[in-house]
């Protein structure tokens, strides 16, 4: 099943992935704590991106990802920390 993403993601070891995941999730929870549970998704995205940027972690919002299988194709948008 081909998956196409327009950005190149680095290969990470399990340890590197765990460390990155821990750091990213800490910022996600911080953004959610600051904004509360009722903020609009775009506000969460902007605040989360700001948190990541202030920590030196590059991110992109709404990256288009295309998944294909035989005649089926689906375009989705994902945030990419």
Short mmCIF file of N, CA and C in Angstrom, two decimals:
data_model
loop_
_atom_site.label_atom_id
_atom_site.label_comp_id
_atom_site.label_asym_id
_atom_site.label_seq_id
_atom_site.Cartn_x
_atom_site.Cartn_y
_atom_site.Cartn_z
N UNK A 1 0.86 -1.16 0.00
CA UNK A 1 0.00 0.00 0.00
C UNK A 1 0.90 1.23 0.00
N UNK A 2 1.02 1.92 -1.13
CA UNK A 2 1.88 3.10 -1.20
C UNK A 2 1.34 4.26 -0.35
N UNK A 3 2.24 4.87 0.37
CA UNK A 3 1.93 6.05 1.17
C UNK A 3 2.88 7.14 0.71
N UNK A 4 2.33 8.28 0.30
CA UNK A 4 3.17 9.38 -0.16
C UNK A 4 3.03 10.57 0.78
N UNK A 5 4.18 11.04 1.24
CA UNK A 5 4.23 12.23 2.09
C UNK A 5 5.26 13.17 1.47
N UNK A 6 4.93 14.45 1.28
CA UNK A 6 5.83 15.36 0.58
C UNK A 6 7.06 15.79 1.39
N UNK A 7 7.13 15.45 2.66
CA UNK A 7 8.31 15.79 3.44
C UNK A 7 9.10 14.52 3.74
N UNK A 8 10.39 14.66 3.91
CA UNK A 8 11.25 13.52 4.23
C UNK A 8 11.43 13.45 5.74
N UNK A 9 11.10 12.32 6.30
CA UNK A 9 11.24 12.12 7.73
C UNK A 9 12.50 11.31 8.00
N UNK A 10 13.29 11.70 8.99
CA UNK A 10 14.52 10.96 9.28
C UNK A 10 14.20 9.60 9.91
N UNK A 11 15.08 8.64 9.66
CA UNK A 11 14.95 7.34 10.33
C UNK A 11 15.47 7.50 11.75
N UNK A 12 14.69 7.05 12.70
CA UNK A 12 15.07 7.16 14.11
C UNK A 12 15.19 5.78 14.72
N UNK A 13 16.11 5.64 15.64
CA UNK A 13 16.18 4.39 16.41
C UNK A 13 15.00 4.39 17.38
N UNK A 14 14.75 3.26 17.98
CA UNK A 14 13.65 3.17 18.95
C UNK A 14 13.86 4.15 20.10
N UNK A 15 15.10 4.28 20.54
CA UNK A 15 15.42 5.19 21.63
C UNK A 15 15.20 6.65 21.21
N UNK A 16 15.67 7.01 20.01
CA UNK A 16 15.48 8.37 19.51
C UNK A 16 14.00 8.70 19.35
N UNK A 17 13.24 7.73 18.83
CA UNK A 17 11.80 7.94 18.67
C UNK A 17 11.13 8.15 20.02
N UNK A 18 11.49 7.33 21.01
CA UNK A 18 10.89 7.44 22.34
C UNK A 18 11.19 8.81 22.95
N UNK A 19 12.43 9.28 22.79
CA UNK A 19 12.80 10.59 23.34
C UNK A 19 12.04 11.72 22.64
N UNK A 20 11.94 11.65 21.32
CA UNK A 20 11.20 12.66 20.57
C UNK A 20 9.71 12.63 20.93
N UNK A 21 9.15 11.43 21.02
CA UNK A 21 7.74 11.27 21.38
C UNK A 21 7.46 11.87 22.75
N UNK A 22 8.33 11.61 23.71
CA UNK A 22 8.16 12.12 25.06
C UNK A 22 8.18 13.65 25.06
N UNK A 23 9.13 14.24 24.32
CA UNK A 23 9.23 15.70 24.26
C UNK A 23 8.02 16.32 23.57
N UNK A 24 7.61 15.74 22.45
CA UNK A 24 6.47 16.28 21.69
C UNK A 24 5.19 16.18 22.51
N UNK A 25 4.96 15.04 23.14
CA UNK A 25 3.74 14.87 23.93
C UNK A 25 3.71 15.81 25.14
N UNK A 26 4.86 16.11 25.72
CA UNK A 26 4.90 17.06 26.83
C UNK A 26 4.39 18.42 26.36
N UNK A 27 4.78 18.83 25.16
CA UNK A 27 4.31 20.11 24.62
C UNK A 27 2.83 20.04 24.23
N UNK A 28 2.38 18.91 23.74
CA UNK A 28 0.96 18.76 23.40
C UNK A 28 0.09 18.89 24.66
N UNK A 29 0.50 18.23 25.74
CA UNK A 29 -0.26 18.32 26.98
C UNK A 29 -0.19 19.73 27.57
N UNK A 30 0.96 20.39 27.45
CA UNK A 30 1.09 21.76 27.96
C UNK A 30 0.15 22.70 27.21
N UNK A 31 0.10 22.57 25.90
CA UNK A 31 -0.81 23.41 25.10
C UNK A 31 -2.26 23.15 25.50
N UNK A 32 -2.60 21.90 25.71
CA UNK A 32 -3.98 21.56 26.08
C UNK A 32 -4.32 22.09 27.47
N UNK A 33 -3.37 21.99 28.40
CA UNK A 33 -3.60 22.52 29.75
C UNK A 33 -3.82 24.03 29.72
N UNK A 34 -3.03 24.74 28.91
CA UNK A 34 -3.13 26.20 28.84
C UNK A 34 -4.45 26.65 28.21
N UNK A 35 -4.90 25.95 27.18
CA UNK A 35 -6.08 26.38 26.42
C UNK A 35 -7.39 25.80 26.94
N UNK A 36 -7.31 24.72 27.68
CA UNK A 36 -8.53 24.07 28.14
C UNK A 36 -9.08 23.12 27.09
N UNK A 37 -10.21 22.53 27.38
CA UNK A 37 -10.74 21.47 26.52
C UNK A 37 -11.71 21.96 25.45
N UNK A 38 -12.03 23.24 25.43
CA UNK A 38 -13.05 23.72 24.51
C UNK A 38 -12.53 24.62 23.39
N UNK A 39 -11.22 24.77 23.27
CA UNK A 39 -10.68 25.64 22.22
C UNK A 39 -10.85 24.98 20.85
N UNK A 40 -10.89 25.81 19.81
CA UNK A 40 -11.00 25.33 18.45
C UNK A 40 -9.70 24.62 18.03
N UNK A 41 -9.81 23.64 17.14
CA UNK A 41 -8.66 22.86 16.68
C UNK A 41 -7.55 23.74 16.11
N UNK A 42 -7.90 24.77 15.35
CA UNK A 42 -6.87 25.63 14.76
C UNK A 42 -6.10 26.39 15.83
N UNK A 43 -6.75 26.72 16.92
CA UNK A 43 -6.08 27.40 18.03
C UNK A 43 -5.11 26.43 18.70
N UNK A 44 -5.54 25.19 18.93
CA UNK A 44 -4.64 24.17 19.48
C UNK A 44 -3.42 23.98 18.57
N UNK A 45 -3.66 23.89 17.26
CA UNK A 45 -2.56 23.67 16.32
C UNK A 45 -1.54 24.80 16.39
N UNK A 46 -2.01 26.03 16.39
CA UNK A 46 -1.10 27.18 16.43
C UNK A 46 -0.31 27.21 17.73
N UNK A 47 -0.97 26.96 18.85
CA UNK A 47 -0.29 26.98 20.14
C UNK A 47 0.71 25.83 20.25
N UNK A 48 0.32 24.66 19.79
CA UNK A 48 1.20 23.49 19.82
C UNK A 48 2.43 23.75 18.95
N UNK A 49 2.24 24.31 17.76
CA UNK A 49 3.37 24.63 16.87
C UNK A 49 4.29 25.65 17.54
N UNK A 50 3.71 26.62 18.24
CA UNK A 50 4.53 27.62 18.95
C UNK A 50 5.34 26.96 20.06
N UNK A 51 4.72 26.04 20.80
CA UNK A 51 5.43 25.30 21.85
C UNK A 51 6.61 24.54 21.25
N UNK A 52 6.35 23.82 20.16
CA UNK A 52 7.42 23.04 19.53
C UNK A 52 8.53 23.95 19.03
N UNK A 53 8.16 25.05 18.39
CA UNK A 53 9.16 25.99 17.87
C UNK A 53 10.03 26.57 18.97
N UNK A 54 9.42 26.92 20.11
CA UNK A 54 10.19 27.49 21.22
C UNK A 54 11.15 26.47 21.82
N UNK A 55 10.87 25.19 21.61
CA UNK A 55 11.76 24.12 22.10
C UNK A 55 12.78 23.70 21.04
N UNK A 56 12.76 24.39 19.89
CA UNK A 56 13.71 24.04 18.83
C UNK A 56 13.29 22.84 18.00
N UNK A 57 12.02 22.46 18.07
CA UNK A 57 11.50 21.33 17.31
C UNK A 57 10.71 21.85 16.11
N UNK A 58 11.19 21.56 14.92
CA UNK A 58 10.50 22.01 13.71
C UNK A 58 9.21 21.23 13.53
N UNK A 59 8.18 21.88 13.01
CA UNK A 59 6.92 21.19 12.75
C UNK A 59 6.24 21.83 11.55
N UNK A 60 5.33 21.10 10.96
CA UNK A 60 4.50 21.60 9.87
C UNK A 60 3.07 21.22 10.18
N UNK A 61 2.14 22.10 9.83
CA UNK A 61 0.72 21.84 10.09
C UNK A 61 0.04 21.36 8.82
N UNK A 62 -0.84 20.38 8.98
CA UNK A 62 -1.70 19.90 7.90
C UNK A 62 -0.92 19.44 6.66
N UNK A 63 0.04 18.55 6.85
CA UNK A 63 0.82 18.00 5.74
C UNK A 63 -0.06 16.99 4.99
N UNK A 64 -0.18 17.12 3.65
CA UNK A 64 -1.01 16.17 2.90
C UNK A 64 -0.32 14.81 2.77
N UNK A 65 -1.03 13.76 3.13
CA UNK A 65 -0.53 12.39 3.03
C UNK A 65 -1.52 11.61 2.16
N UNK A 66 -1.01 10.96 1.12
CA UNK A 66 -1.86 10.19 0.21
C UNK A 66 -1.60 8.70 0.41
N UNK A 67 -2.66 7.95 0.64
CA UNK A 67 -2.59 6.49 0.79
C UNK A 67 -3.33 5.88 -0.38
N UNK A 68 -2.69 4.91 -1.06
CA UNK A 68 -3.30 4.28 -2.23
C UNK A 68 -3.27 2.76 -2.09
N UNK A 69 -4.30 2.12 -2.61
CA UNK A 69 -4.35 0.66 -2.70
C UNK A 69 -5.25 0.31 -3.87
N UNK A 70 -4.65 -0.28 -4.88
CA UNK A 70 -5.35 -0.60 -6.13
C UNK A 70 -6.07 0.65 -6.65
N UNK A 71 -7.39 0.62 -6.76
CA UNK A 71 -8.10 1.79 -7.30
C UNK A 71 -8.50 2.78 -6.21
N UNK A 72 -8.21 2.45 -4.96
CA UNK A 72 -8.57 3.32 -3.84
C UNK A 72 -7.44 4.30 -3.55
N UNK A 73 -7.79 5.57 -3.40
CA UNK A 73 -6.83 6.61 -2.99
C UNK A 73 -7.51 7.52 -1.99
N UNK A 74 -6.77 7.83 -0.93
CA UNK A 74 -7.31 8.74 0.08
C UNK A 74 -6.26 9.79 0.41
N UNK A 75 -6.68 11.03 0.39
CA UNK A 75 -5.82 12.14 0.79
C UNK A 75 -6.24 12.58 2.18
N UNK A 76 -5.28 12.67 3.07
CA UNK A 76 -5.54 13.09 4.43
C UNK A 76 -4.51 14.15 4.79
N UNK A 77 -4.78 14.92 5.82
CA UNK A 77 -3.84 15.94 6.27
C UNK A 77 -3.44 15.64 7.70
N UNK A 78 -2.14 15.60 7.94
CA UNK A 78 -1.60 15.27 9.26
C UNK A 78 -0.67 16.38 9.72
N UNK A 79 -0.61 16.58 11.03
CA UNK A 79 0.39 17.48 11.59
C UNK A 79 1.69 16.69 11.69
N UNK A 80 2.80 17.33 11.39
CA UNK A 80 4.09 16.66 11.38
C UNK A 80 5.08 17.37 12.29
N UNK A 81 5.22 16.87 13.54
CA UNK A 81 6.22 17.47 14.41
C UNK A 81 7.61 17.08 14.00
#
